[in-house]
C-alpha cells in the first residue's frame, strides 16, 4: 500500500467542489509560483513553521531540541534554521502553536479512515472528496490508490491541479476523477516559466486530455497584477478555451493571506499587492471583452 506526504485534511469544506467535502492536501509541488499563498505546500518534506508572534517564551522548545536549533536571546527563543533538522520535537511541546510542523507521512488507509467519517454528508449533499496540494498529481501512485479507494465507495472525486504531471501518469488520474479544478496561469510558455519555474507545454497537453475526455472541469485563473492579467494573455486564454467550447472561468484575485507563512518559514514575502476594487473591475472587463464569463472565488 502506498504512502505519501499530507499537510492538511480539511473536513466539511464547501469551497473545493460541490456539496460538503473532505479536502486532502498533499504536500509537494513541482511549480514555485511567485504568488503562492501556501509556501509550506511546495516542499516534498516535512517543514517547521515558527510564528514568533504566538511564542509565549516558555522555553519548552529549547529544552527538548536535540540539535541546539532553539537559542534564547533576551526573553525570546529564536530558531536557528541552519541547525534545525526538522525532527518536530519543539512543535510537539509547543502549547501555543507557535512552532508547528507541516507535513506528515500517511498511508492510504490512514487517509481513508479520515475521509470515510463523513460519508453520510457526501451522500446527503451531493458532496465528496477533493485532493489538492501542493500538486496532488506529484504524489504519483499514492494519489491513484486514494482515487481507487474513493471510487470503490462511490465518492464523488475532485482533483485541484496545476496540471504539471507526466501525461501518462495524468491519464491514470483522469480515469478516476469526476471533476477537475484546473489552474490556467499564463498562455505564453516563457512567461509561465518565469512565473512558476516551468513552461506550460505539459500542462496544456494535460488540459487537452481533460477536455477531450468529456470529464467535468472548472478553469481557475489565479489573477496577479501585472503578471498574468494583460489583455493579450486573457485573449490568448480565451482563444484556447473557445476551441474546446469552454466559455467560463473561475478567477482567484491576488491576496496576501499567506504572508505570515513566508515569515514563519523564514522565506522572503512575494512583492505583490491586492487589487483595488476599481483595478479588479478593469481587469475583469478584459475577460468580458474576450467572451469569457467570470466567477470570482
PDB file of C-alpha atoms in Angstrom:
ATOM      1  CA  UNK A   1       0.000   0.000   0.000  1.00  0.00           C
ATOM      2  CA  UNK A   2       1.324   3.427  -0.986  1.00  0.00           C
ATOM      3  CA  UNK A   3       2.059   6.261   1.427  1.00  0.00           C
ATOM      4  CA  UNK A   4       2.580   9.967   0.851  1.00  0.00           C
ATOM      5  CA  UNK A   5       3.106  13.359   2.423  1.00  0.00           C
ATOM      6  CA  UNK A   6      -0.066  15.089   3.653  1.00  0.00           C
ATOM      7  CA  UNK A   7      -0.044  18.573   5.171  1.00  0.00           C
ATOM      8  CA  UNK A   8      -3.730  19.016   5.974  1.00  0.00           C
ATOM      9  CA  UNK A   9      -7.083  17.262   5.815  1.00  0.00           C
ATOM     10  CA  UNK A  10      -9.989  19.683   5.940  1.00  0.00           C
ATOM     11  CA  UNK A  11     -13.389  18.226   6.706  1.00  0.00           C
ATOM     12  CA  UNK A  12     -16.711  19.914   5.898  1.00  0.00           C
ATOM     13  CA  UNK A  13     -15.196  22.025   3.128  1.00  0.00           C
ATOM     14  CA  UNK A  14     -17.591  23.924   0.862  1.00  0.00           C
ATOM     15  CA  UNK A  15     -15.102  25.681  -1.441  1.00  0.00           C
ATOM     16  CA  UNK A  16     -13.352  22.817  -3.218  1.00  0.00           C
ATOM     17  CA  UNK A  17     -16.151  21.375  -5.302  1.00  0.00           C
ATOM     18  CA  UNK A  18     -19.887  20.715  -4.931  1.00  0.00           C
ATOM     19  CA  UNK A  19     -21.596  19.873  -1.644  1.00  0.00           C
ATOM     20  CA  UNK A  20     -19.892  19.074   1.641  1.00  0.00           C
ATOM     21  CA  UNK A  21     -16.427  17.670   1.075  1.00  0.00           C
ATOM     22  CA  UNK A  22     -13.263  16.466   2.707  1.00  0.00           C
ATOM     23  CA  UNK A  23     -10.231  18.097   1.103  1.00  0.00           C
ATOM     24  CA  UNK A  24      -6.941  16.223   1.370  1.00  0.00           C
ATOM     25  CA  UNK A  25      -3.946  18.496   0.825  1.00  0.00           C
ATOM     26  CA  UNK A  26      -0.907  16.585  -0.449  1.00  0.00           C
ATOM     27  CA  UNK A  27       2.472  18.184   0.173  1.00  0.00           C
ATOM     28  CA  UNK A  28       4.885  18.946  -2.628  1.00  0.00           C
ATOM     29  CA  UNK A  29       4.633  20.858  -5.897  1.00  0.00           C
ATOM     30  CA  UNK A  30       6.932  20.997  -8.945  1.00  0.00           C
ATOM     31  CA  UNK A  31       5.938  24.630  -9.575  1.00  0.00           C
ATOM     32  CA  UNK A  32       7.110  27.549  -7.472  1.00  0.00           C
ATOM     33  CA  UNK A  33       4.660  30.297  -8.389  1.00  0.00           C
ATOM     34  CA  UNK A  34       5.800  33.780  -7.432  1.00  0.00           C
ATOM     35  CA  UNK A  35       2.438  34.419  -5.741  1.00  0.00           C
ATOM     36  CA  UNK A  36       1.970  31.080  -3.925  1.00  0.00           C
ATOM     37  CA  UNK A  37      -0.209  31.616  -0.843  1.00  0.00           C
ATOM     38  CA  UNK A  38       0.705  28.246   0.676  1.00  0.00           C
ATOM     39  CA  UNK A  39       4.517  28.133   0.618  1.00  0.00           C
ATOM     40  CA  UNK A  40       4.505  25.243   3.092  1.00  0.00           C
ATOM     41  CA  UNK A  41       2.875  23.129   0.369  1.00  0.00           C
ATOM     42  CA  UNK A  42       5.805  23.342  -2.062  1.00  0.00           C
ATOM     43  CA  UNK A  43       8.423  21.131  -0.394  1.00  0.00           C
ATOM     44  CA  UNK A  44       8.005  17.358  -0.531  1.00  0.00           C
ATOM     45  CA  UNK A  45       9.387  17.066   3.017  1.00  0.00           C
ATOM     46  CA  UNK A  46       8.093  17.994   6.494  1.00  0.00           C
ATOM     47  CA  UNK A  47       8.856  21.594   7.468  1.00  0.00           C
ATOM     48  CA  UNK A  48       8.826  23.591  10.680  1.00  0.00           C
ATOM     49  CA  UNK A  49       6.971  26.904  10.769  1.00  0.00           C
ATOM     50  CA  UNK A  50       7.729  29.334  13.602  1.00  0.00           C
ATOM     51  CA  UNK A  51       5.107  32.028  14.245  1.00  0.00           C
ATOM     52  CA  UNK A  52       7.058  34.370  16.508  1.00  0.00           C
ATOM     53  CA  UNK A  53       4.029  36.450  17.465  1.00  0.00           C
ATOM     54  CA  UNK A  54       2.468  33.403  19.143  1.00  0.00           C
ATOM     55  CA  UNK A  55       5.537  32.462  21.192  1.00  0.00           C
ATOM     56  CA  UNK A  56       4.994  32.698  24.968  1.00  0.00           C
ATOM     57  CA  UNK A  57       8.712  32.288  25.787  1.00  0.00           C
ATOM     58  CA  UNK A  58       8.052  29.263  27.994  1.00  0.00           C
ATOM     59  CA  UNK A  59      11.334  27.617  26.968  1.00  0.00           C
ATOM     60  CA  UNK A  60       9.893  24.136  26.392  1.00  0.00           C
ATOM     61  CA  UNK A  61      11.223  24.098  22.821  1.00  0.00           C
ATOM     62  CA  UNK A  62      14.788  24.829  23.914  1.00  0.00           C
ATOM     63  CA  UNK A  63      14.710  22.042  26.482  1.00  0.00           C
ATOM     64  CA  UNK A  64      13.674  19.338  24.002  1.00  0.00           C
ATOM     65  CA  UNK A  65      15.588  20.369  20.852  1.00  0.00           C
ATOM     66  CA  UNK A  66      18.373  17.781  20.335  1.00  0.00           C
ATOM     67  CA  UNK A  67      20.239  19.931  17.802  1.00  0.00           C
ATOM     68  CA  UNK A  68      20.579  23.242  19.633  1.00  0.00           C
ATOM     69  CA  UNK A  69      18.447  24.947  16.991  1.00  0.00           C
ATOM     70  CA  UNK A  70      16.445  26.926  19.560  1.00  0.00           C
ATOM     71  CA  UNK A  71      18.510  29.733  21.077  1.00  0.00           C
ATOM     72  CA  UNK A  72      17.387  32.164  23.760  1.00  0.00           C
ATOM     73  CA  UNK A  73      18.240  35.791  23.098  1.00  0.00           C
ATOM     74  CA  UNK A  74      16.937  38.075  25.804  1.00  0.00           C
ATOM     75  CA  UNK A  75      13.411  36.874  26.505  1.00  0.00           C
ATOM     76  CA  UNK A  76      12.860  35.451  23.006  1.00  0.00           C
ATOM     77  CA  UNK A  77      13.502  31.910  21.788  1.00  0.00           C
ATOM     78  CA  UNK A  78      14.846  32.130  18.261  1.00  0.00           C
ATOM     79  CA  UNK A  79      15.037  29.498  15.561  1.00  0.00           C
ATOM     80  CA  UNK A  80      18.457  28.753  14.065  1.00  0.00           C
ATOM     81  CA  UNK A  81      17.284  27.314  10.774  1.00  0.00           C
ATOM     82  CA  UNK A  82      20.756  26.143   9.720  1.00  0.00           C
ATOM     83  CA  UNK A  83      20.892  23.825  12.741  1.00  0.00           C
ATOM     84  CA  UNK A  84      17.302  22.582  12.525  1.00  0.00           C
ATOM     85  CA  UNK A  85      16.855  19.003  11.294  1.00  0.00           C
ATOM     86  CA  UNK A  86      13.059  19.156  11.161  1.00  0.00           C
ATOM     87  CA  UNK A  87      12.517  16.489  13.812  1.00  0.00           C
ATOM     88  CA  UNK A  88       9.430  18.268  15.164  1.00  0.00           C
ATOM     89  CA  UNK A  89      10.278  17.831  18.850  1.00  0.00           C
ATOM     90  CA  UNK A  90       9.748  21.541  19.534  1.00  0.00           C
ATOM     91  CA  UNK A  91       6.349  21.544  17.818  1.00  0.00           C
ATOM     92  CA  UNK A  92       5.168  18.619  19.925  1.00  0.00           C
ATOM     93  CA  UNK A  93       5.705  20.548  23.172  1.00  0.00           C
ATOM     94  CA  UNK A  94       4.576  23.996  21.957  1.00  0.00           C
ATOM     95  CA  UNK A  95       1.195  24.551  23.601  1.00  0.00           C
ATOM     96  CA  UNK A  96       0.876  27.995  21.978  1.00  0.00           C
ATOM     97  CA  UNK A  97       1.208  26.522  18.449  1.00  0.00           C
ATOM     98  CA  UNK A  98       3.979  28.994  17.704  1.00  0.00           C
ATOM     99  CA  UNK A  99       6.000  26.094  16.292  1.00  0.00           C
ATOM    100  CA  UNK A 100       4.109  23.727  14.016  1.00  0.00           C
ATOM    101  CA  UNK A 101       5.165  21.007  11.618  1.00  0.00           C
ATOM    102  CA  UNK A 102       3.751  20.985   8.109  1.00  0.00           C
ATOM    103  CA  UNK A 103       3.718  17.550   6.553  1.00  0.00           C
ATOM    104  CA  UNK A 104       3.107  14.044   7.823  1.00  0.00           C
ATOM    105  CA  UNK A 105       3.652  10.756   6.037  1.00  0.00           C
ATOM    106  CA  UNK A 106       0.375   8.870   5.911  1.00  0.00           C
ATOM    107  CA  UNK A 107      -0.732   5.587   4.391  1.00  0.00           C
ATOM    108  CA  UNK A 108      -3.731   5.281   2.094  1.00  0.00           C
ATOM    109  CA  UNK A 109      -5.561   3.524   4.917  1.00  0.00           C
ATOM    110  CA  UNK A 110      -4.846   6.374   7.353  1.00  0.00           C
ATOM    111  CA  UNK A 111      -6.136   8.999   4.919  1.00  0.00           C
ATOM    112  CA  UNK A 112      -9.234   6.984   4.082  1.00  0.00           C
ATOM    113  CA  UNK A 113     -10.016   6.485   7.772  1.00  0.00           C
ATOM    114  CA  UNK A 114     -10.491  10.272   7.968  1.00  0.00           C
ATOM    115  CA  UNK A 115     -12.282  10.566   4.628  1.00  0.00           C
ATOM    116  CA  UNK A 116     -14.791   7.822   5.498  1.00  0.00           C
ATOM    117  CA  UNK A 117     -16.009   9.602   8.642  1.00  0.00           C
ATOM    118  CA  UNK A 118     -18.196  11.966   6.635  1.00  0.00           C
ATOM    119  CA  UNK A 119     -19.561   9.588   4.008  1.00  0.00           C
ATOM    120  CA  UNK A 120     -23.171  10.321   5.019  1.00  0.00           C
ATOM    121  CA  UNK A 121     -22.607  14.037   4.492  1.00  0.00           C
ATOM    122  CA  UNK A 122     -21.227  13.394   0.998  1.00  0.00           C
ATOM    123  CA  UNK A 123     -24.300  11.367   0.089  1.00  0.00           C
ATOM    124  CA  UNK A 124     -26.795  13.856   1.516  1.00  0.00           C
ATOM    125  CA  UNK A 125     -25.219  16.985  -0.005  1.00  0.00           C
ATOM    126  CA  UNK A 126     -24.003  15.687  -3.380  1.00  0.00           C
ATOM    127  CA  UNK A 127     -20.514  16.240  -1.987  1.00  0.00           C
ATOM    128  CA  UNK A 128     -17.426  14.086  -1.926  1.00  0.00           C
ATOM    129  CA  UNK A 129     -13.661  14.193  -1.671  1.00  0.00           C
ATOM    130  CA  UNK A 130     -11.212  16.702  -3.151  1.00  0.00           C
ATOM    131  CA  UNK A 131      -7.474  16.197  -3.491  1.00  0.00           C
ATOM    132  CA  UNK A 132      -5.411  19.382  -3.576  1.00  0.00           C
ATOM    133  CA  UNK A 133      -1.926  20.476  -2.716  1.00  0.00           C
ATOM    134  CA  UNK A 134       0.720  21.411  -3.356  1.00  0.00           C
ATOM    135  CA  UNK A 135       0.165  19.475  -6.534  1.00  0.00           C
ATOM    136  CA  UNK A 136      -1.705  16.218  -5.886  1.00  0.00           C
ATOM    137  CA  UNK A 137      -0.615  14.512  -9.111  1.00  0.00           C
ATOM    138  CA  UNK A 138       3.005  14.871  -7.930  1.00  0.00           C
ATOM    139  CA  UNK A 139       2.192  12.221  -5.309  1.00  0.00           C
ATOM    140  CA  UNK A 140       2.160   9.631  -8.092  1.00  0.00           C
ATOM    141  CA  UNK A 141       0.541   6.303  -7.300  1.00  0.00           C
ATOM    142  CA  UNK A 142      -0.302   7.424  -3.762  1.00  0.00           C
ATOM    143  CA  UNK A 143      -2.946   9.681  -5.305  1.00  0.00           C
ATOM    144  CA  UNK A 144      -4.021   6.979  -7.757  1.00  0.00           C
ATOM    145  CA  UNK A 145      -4.563   4.493  -4.938  1.00  0.00           C
ATOM    146  CA  UNK A 146      -6.546   7.056  -2.949  1.00  0.00           C
ATOM    147  CA  UNK A 147      -8.712   7.716  -6.002  1.00  0.00           C
ATOM    148  CA  UNK A 148      -9.289   3.986  -6.452  1.00  0.00           C
ATOM    149  CA  UNK A 149     -10.443   3.636  -2.853  1.00  0.00           C
ATOM    150  CA  UNK A 150     -12.790   6.611  -3.239  1.00  0.00           C
ATOM    151  CA  UNK A 151     -14.220   5.147  -6.448  1.00  0.00           C
ATOM    152  CA  UNK A 152     -14.828   1.789  -4.757  1.00  0.00           C
ATOM    153  CA  UNK A 153     -17.001   3.584  -2.184  1.00  0.00           C
ATOM    154  CA  UNK A 154     -18.879   5.658  -4.726  1.00  0.00           C
ATOM    155  CA  UNK A 155     -17.488   9.010  -3.578  1.00  0.00           C
ATOM    156  CA  UNK A 156     -17.563  11.943  -5.994  1.00  0.00           C
ATOM    157  CA  UNK A 157     -13.914  12.858  -6.556  1.00  0.00           C
ATOM    158  CA  UNK A 158     -12.423  16.225  -7.474  1.00  0.00           C
ATOM    159  CA  UNK A 159      -8.754  16.941  -8.198  1.00  0.00           C
ATOM    160  CA  UNK A 160      -7.457  20.506  -7.828  1.00  0.00           C
ATOM    161  CA  UNK A 161      -4.404  20.617 -10.091  1.00  0.00           C
ATOM    162  CA  UNK A 162      -1.905  22.848 -11.857  1.00  0.00           C
ATOM    163  CA  UNK A 163      -1.558  20.120 -14.492  1.00  0.00           C
ATOM    164  CA  UNK A 164       2.216  19.755 -14.154  1.00  0.00           C
ATOM    165  CA  UNK A 165       2.407  15.984 -14.435  1.00  0.00           C
ATOM    166  CA  UNK A 166       3.764  13.426 -16.890  1.00  0.00           C
ATOM    167  CA  UNK A 167       0.894  12.811 -19.360  1.00  0.00           C
ATOM    168  CA  UNK A 168       0.968   9.028 -18.892  1.00  0.00           C
ATOM    169  CA  UNK A 169       0.610   9.458 -15.117  1.00  0.00           C
ATOM    170  CA  UNK A 170      -2.067  12.097 -15.601  1.00  0.00           C
ATOM    171  CA  UNK A 171      -4.113   9.636 -17.639  1.00  0.00           C
ATOM    172  CA  UNK A 172      -4.323   7.357 -14.580  1.00  0.00           C
ATOM    173  CA  UNK A 173      -5.719  10.259 -12.557  1.00  0.00           C
ATOM    174  CA  UNK A 174      -8.063  11.294 -15.364  1.00  0.00           C
ATOM    175  CA  UNK A 175      -9.710   7.878 -15.469  1.00  0.00           C
ATOM    176  CA  UNK A 176     -10.606   8.031 -11.761  1.00  0.00           C
ATOM    177  CA  UNK A 177     -11.669  11.684 -11.399  1.00  0.00           C
ATOM    178  CA  UNK A 178     -15.168  13.160 -11.711  1.00  0.00           C
ATOM    179  CA  UNK A 179     -14.268  16.867 -11.657  1.00  0.00           C
ATOM    180  CA  UNK A 180     -11.085  18.859 -12.177  1.00  0.00           C
ATOM    181  CA  UNK A 181     -10.308  22.305 -10.820  1.00  0.00           C
ATOM    182  CA  UNK A 182      -7.573  23.134 -13.329  1.00  0.00           C
ATOM    183  CA  UNK A 183      -5.293  26.172 -12.992  1.00  0.00           C
ATOM    184  CA  UNK A 184      -4.554  28.276 -16.056  1.00  0.00           C
ATOM    185  CA  UNK A 185      -1.784  30.716 -15.114  1.00  0.00           C
ATOM    186  CA  UNK A 186      -0.238  32.053 -18.328  1.00  0.00           C
ATOM    187  CA  UNK A 187      -0.544  31.133 -22.006  1.00  0.00           C
ATOM    188  CA  UNK A 188       2.985  32.162 -23.021  1.00  0.00           C
ATOM    189  CA  UNK A 189       5.328  29.319 -22.126  1.00  0.00           C
ATOM    190  CA  UNK A 190       8.358  31.509 -21.399  1.00  0.00           C
ATOM    191  CA  UNK A 191       6.340  33.825 -19.179  1.00  0.00           C
ATOM    192  CA  UNK A 192       4.913  30.744 -17.484  1.00  0.00           C
ATOM    193  CA  UNK A 193       8.460  29.538 -16.866  1.00  0.00           C
ATOM    194  CA  UNK A 194       9.461  32.894 -15.389  1.00  0.00           C
ATOM    195  CA  UNK A 195       6.455  32.976 -13.078  1.00  0.00           C
ATOM    196  CA  UNK A 196       6.370  29.336 -11.976  1.00  0.00           C
ATOM    197  CA  UNK A 197       9.685  27.697 -12.834  1.00  0.00           C
ATOM    198  CA  UNK A 198       8.340  25.583 -15.724  1.00  0.00           C
ATOM    199  CA  UNK A 199       6.897  26.141 -19.174  1.00  0.00           C
ATOM    200  CA  UNK A 200       3.270  25.269 -19.871  1.00  0.00           C
ATOM    201  CA  UNK A 201       3.623  22.660 -22.631  1.00  0.00           C
ATOM    202  CA  UNK A 202       2.870  19.596 -20.500  1.00  0.00           C
ATOM    203  CA  UNK A 203       0.178  21.496 -18.593  1.00  0.00           C
ATOM    204  CA  UNK A 204      -1.741  22.407 -21.752  1.00  0.00           C
ATOM    205  CA  UNK A 205      -1.363  18.855 -23.072  1.00  0.00           C
ATOM    206  CA  UNK A 206      -2.969  17.517 -19.897  1.00  0.00           C
ATOM    207  CA  UNK A 207      -5.716  20.128 -20.069  1.00  0.00           C
ATOM    208  CA  UNK A 208      -6.456  18.998 -23.624  1.00  0.00           C
ATOM    209  CA  UNK A 209      -6.726  15.441 -22.298  1.00  0.00           C
ATOM    210  CA  UNK A 210      -9.361  16.587 -19.818  1.00  0.00           C
ATOM    211  CA  UNK A 211     -11.330  18.460 -22.491  1.00  0.00           C
ATOM    212  CA  UNK A 212     -11.220  15.549 -24.928  1.00  0.00           C
ATOM    213  CA  UNK A 213     -12.263  13.052 -22.237  1.00  0.00           C
ATOM    214  CA  UNK A 214     -15.521  14.878 -21.621  1.00  0.00           C
ATOM    215  CA  UNK A 215     -14.833  14.977 -17.883  1.00  0.00           C
ATOM    216  CA  UNK A 216     -16.147  17.980 -15.971  1.00  0.00           C
ATOM    217  CA  UNK A 217     -13.636  20.765 -15.405  1.00  0.00           C
ATOM    218  CA  UNK A 218     -13.578  24.249 -13.911  1.00  0.00           C
ATOM    219  CA  UNK A 219     -10.814  26.509 -15.232  1.00  0.00           C
ATOM    220  CA  UNK A 220      -9.248  28.535 -12.444  1.00  0.00           C
ATOM    221  CA  UNK A 221      -7.182  31.650 -13.077  1.00  0.00           C
ATOM    222  CA  UNK A 222      -5.035  32.987 -10.214  1.00  0.00           C
ATOM    223  CA  UNK A 223      -5.062  36.644 -11.225  1.00  0.00           C
ATOM    224  CA  UNK A 224      -1.903  38.589 -10.408  1.00  0.00           C
ATOM    225  CA  UNK A 225      -1.383  42.336 -11.022  1.00  0.00           C
ATOM    226  CA  UNK A 226       0.915  42.998 -13.993  1.00  0.00           C
ATOM    227  CA  UNK A 227       1.970  39.323 -14.193  1.00  0.00           C
ATOM    228  CA  UNK A 228      -0.829  37.497 -15.998  1.00  0.00           C
ATOM    229  CA  UNK A 229      -3.700  39.993 -16.239  1.00  0.00           C
ATOM    230  CA  UNK A 230      -2.810  41.607 -19.566  1.00  0.00           C
ATOM    231  CA  UNK A 231      -5.363  41.867 -22.370  1.00  0.00           C
ATOM    232  CA  UNK A 232      -3.023  39.793 -24.541  1.00  0.00           C
ATOM    233  CA  UNK A 233      -2.803  36.879 -22.103  1.00  0.00           C
ATOM    234  CA  UNK A 234      -6.525  36.854 -21.357  1.00  0.00           C
ATOM    235  CA  UNK A 235      -7.338  36.884 -25.078  1.00  0.00           C
ATOM    236  CA  UNK A 236      -4.903  34.007 -25.724  1.00  0.00           C
ATOM    237  CA  UNK A 237      -6.564  32.079 -22.915  1.00  0.00           C
ATOM    238  CA  UNK A 238      -9.990  32.720 -24.419  1.00  0.00           C
ATOM    239  CA  UNK A 239      -8.885  31.544 -27.869  1.00  0.00           C
ATOM    240  CA  UNK A 240      -7.580  28.292 -26.372  1.00  0.00           C
ATOM    241  CA  UNK A 241     -10.685  27.664 -24.258  1.00  0.00           C
ATOM    242  CA  UNK A 242     -13.155  28.569 -27.014  1.00  0.00           C
ATOM    243  CA  UNK A 243     -11.502  25.952 -29.213  1.00  0.00           C
ATOM    244  CA  UNK A 244     -12.931  23.341 -26.822  1.00  0.00           C
ATOM    245  CA  UNK A 245     -16.259  25.063 -26.273  1.00  0.00           C
ATOM    246  CA  UNK A 246     -15.334  26.459 -22.861  1.00  0.00           C
ATOM    247  CA  UNK A 247     -16.608  29.928 -22.013  1.00  0.00           C
ATOM    248  CA  UNK A 248     -16.413  30.114 -18.205  1.00  0.00           C
ATOM    249  CA  UNK A 249     -13.507  30.677 -15.821  1.00  0.00           C
ATOM    250  CA  UNK A 250     -13.155  30.992 -12.063  1.00  0.00           C
ATOM    251  CA  UNK A 251     -10.931  33.909 -11.093  1.00  0.00           C
ATOM    252  CA  UNK A 252      -8.920  33.987  -7.865  1.00  0.00           C
ATOM    253  CA  UNK A 253      -7.697  37.578  -7.381  1.00  0.00           C
ATOM    254  CA  UNK A 254      -4.351  38.246  -5.714  1.00  0.00           C
ATOM    255  CA  UNK A 255      -4.385  38.377  -1.899  1.00  0.00           C
ATOM    256  CA  UNK A 256      -1.823  38.467   0.898  1.00  0.00           C
ATOM    257  CA  UNK A 257      -3.321  35.807   3.173  1.00  0.00           C
ATOM    258  CA  UNK A 258      -0.209  33.628   3.071  1.00  0.00           C
ATOM    259  CA  UNK A 259       2.289  36.324   4.077  1.00  0.00           C
ATOM    260  CA  UNK A 260       2.650  35.118   7.668  1.00  0.00           C
ATOM    261  CA  UNK A 261       3.584  31.653   6.414  1.00  0.00           C
ATOM    262  CA  UNK A 262       6.540  33.078   4.494  1.00  0.00           C
ATOM    263  CA  UNK A 263       7.694  34.749   7.706  1.00  0.00           C
ATOM    264  CA  UNK A 264       7.213  31.506   9.640  1.00  0.00           C
ATOM    265  CA  UNK A 265       9.327  29.605   7.090  1.00  0.00           C
ATOM    266  CA  UNK A 266      11.968  32.361   7.025  1.00  0.00           C
ATOM    267  CA  UNK A 267      11.308  32.992   3.343  1.00  0.00           C
ATOM    268  CA  UNK A 268      11.031  36.384   1.611  1.00  0.00           C
ATOM    269  CA  UNK A 269       7.464  37.542   1.080  1.00  0.00           C
ATOM    270  CA  UNK A 270       6.173  37.891  -2.502  1.00  0.00           C
ATOM    271  CA  UNK A 271       6.259  41.532  -3.580  1.00  0.00           C
ATOM    272  CA  UNK A 272       2.623  41.641  -4.686  1.00  0.00           C
ATOM    273  CA  UNK A 273      -0.312  43.760  -3.615  1.00  0.00           C
ATOM    274  CA  UNK A 274      -4.019  43.047  -3.903  1.00  0.00           C
ATOM    275  CA  UNK A 275      -6.197  44.749  -6.498  1.00  0.00           C
ATOM    276  CA  UNK A 276      -8.285  47.731  -5.528  1.00  0.00           C
ATOM    277  CA  UNK A 277     -11.972  47.346  -6.382  1.00  0.00           C
ATOM    278  CA  UNK A 278     -11.561  49.646  -9.380  1.00  0.00           C
ATOM    279  CA  UNK A 279      -8.450  47.850 -10.650  1.00  0.00           C
ATOM    280  CA  UNK A 280     -10.147  44.468 -10.407  1.00  0.00           C
ATOM    281  CA  UNK A 281     -13.192  45.775 -12.256  1.00  0.00           C
ATOM    282  CA  UNK A 282     -10.997  46.963 -15.147  1.00  0.00           C
ATOM    283  CA  UNK A 283      -9.216  43.616 -15.373  1.00  0.00           C
ATOM    284  CA  UNK A 284     -12.445  41.613 -15.259  1.00  0.00           C
ATOM    285  CA  UNK A 285     -13.734  43.678 -18.180  1.00  0.00           C
ATOM    286  CA  UNK A 286     -10.901  42.178 -20.241  1.00  0.00           C
ATOM    287  CA  UNK A 287     -12.437  38.722 -19.723  1.00  0.00           C
ATOM    288  CA  UNK A 288     -15.833  40.044 -20.799  1.00  0.00           C
ATOM    289  CA  UNK A 289     -14.342  41.508 -23.986  1.00  0.00           C
ATOM    290  CA  UNK A 290     -12.776  38.100 -24.645  1.00  0.00           C
ATOM    291  CA  UNK A 291     -16.207  36.418 -24.342  1.00  0.00           C
ATOM    292  CA  UNK A 292     -15.396  34.661 -21.075  1.00  0.00           C
ATOM    293  CA  UNK A 293     -17.871  34.516 -18.213  1.00  0.00           C
ATOM    294  CA  UNK A 294     -16.154  35.061 -14.855  1.00  0.00           C
ATOM    295  CA  UNK A 295     -16.957  33.771 -11.383  1.00  0.00           C
ATOM    296  CA  UNK A 296     -14.845  35.193  -8.555  1.00  0.00           C
ATOM    297  CA  UNK A 297     -13.912  32.547  -5.999  1.00  0.00           C
TER     298      UNK A 297
END
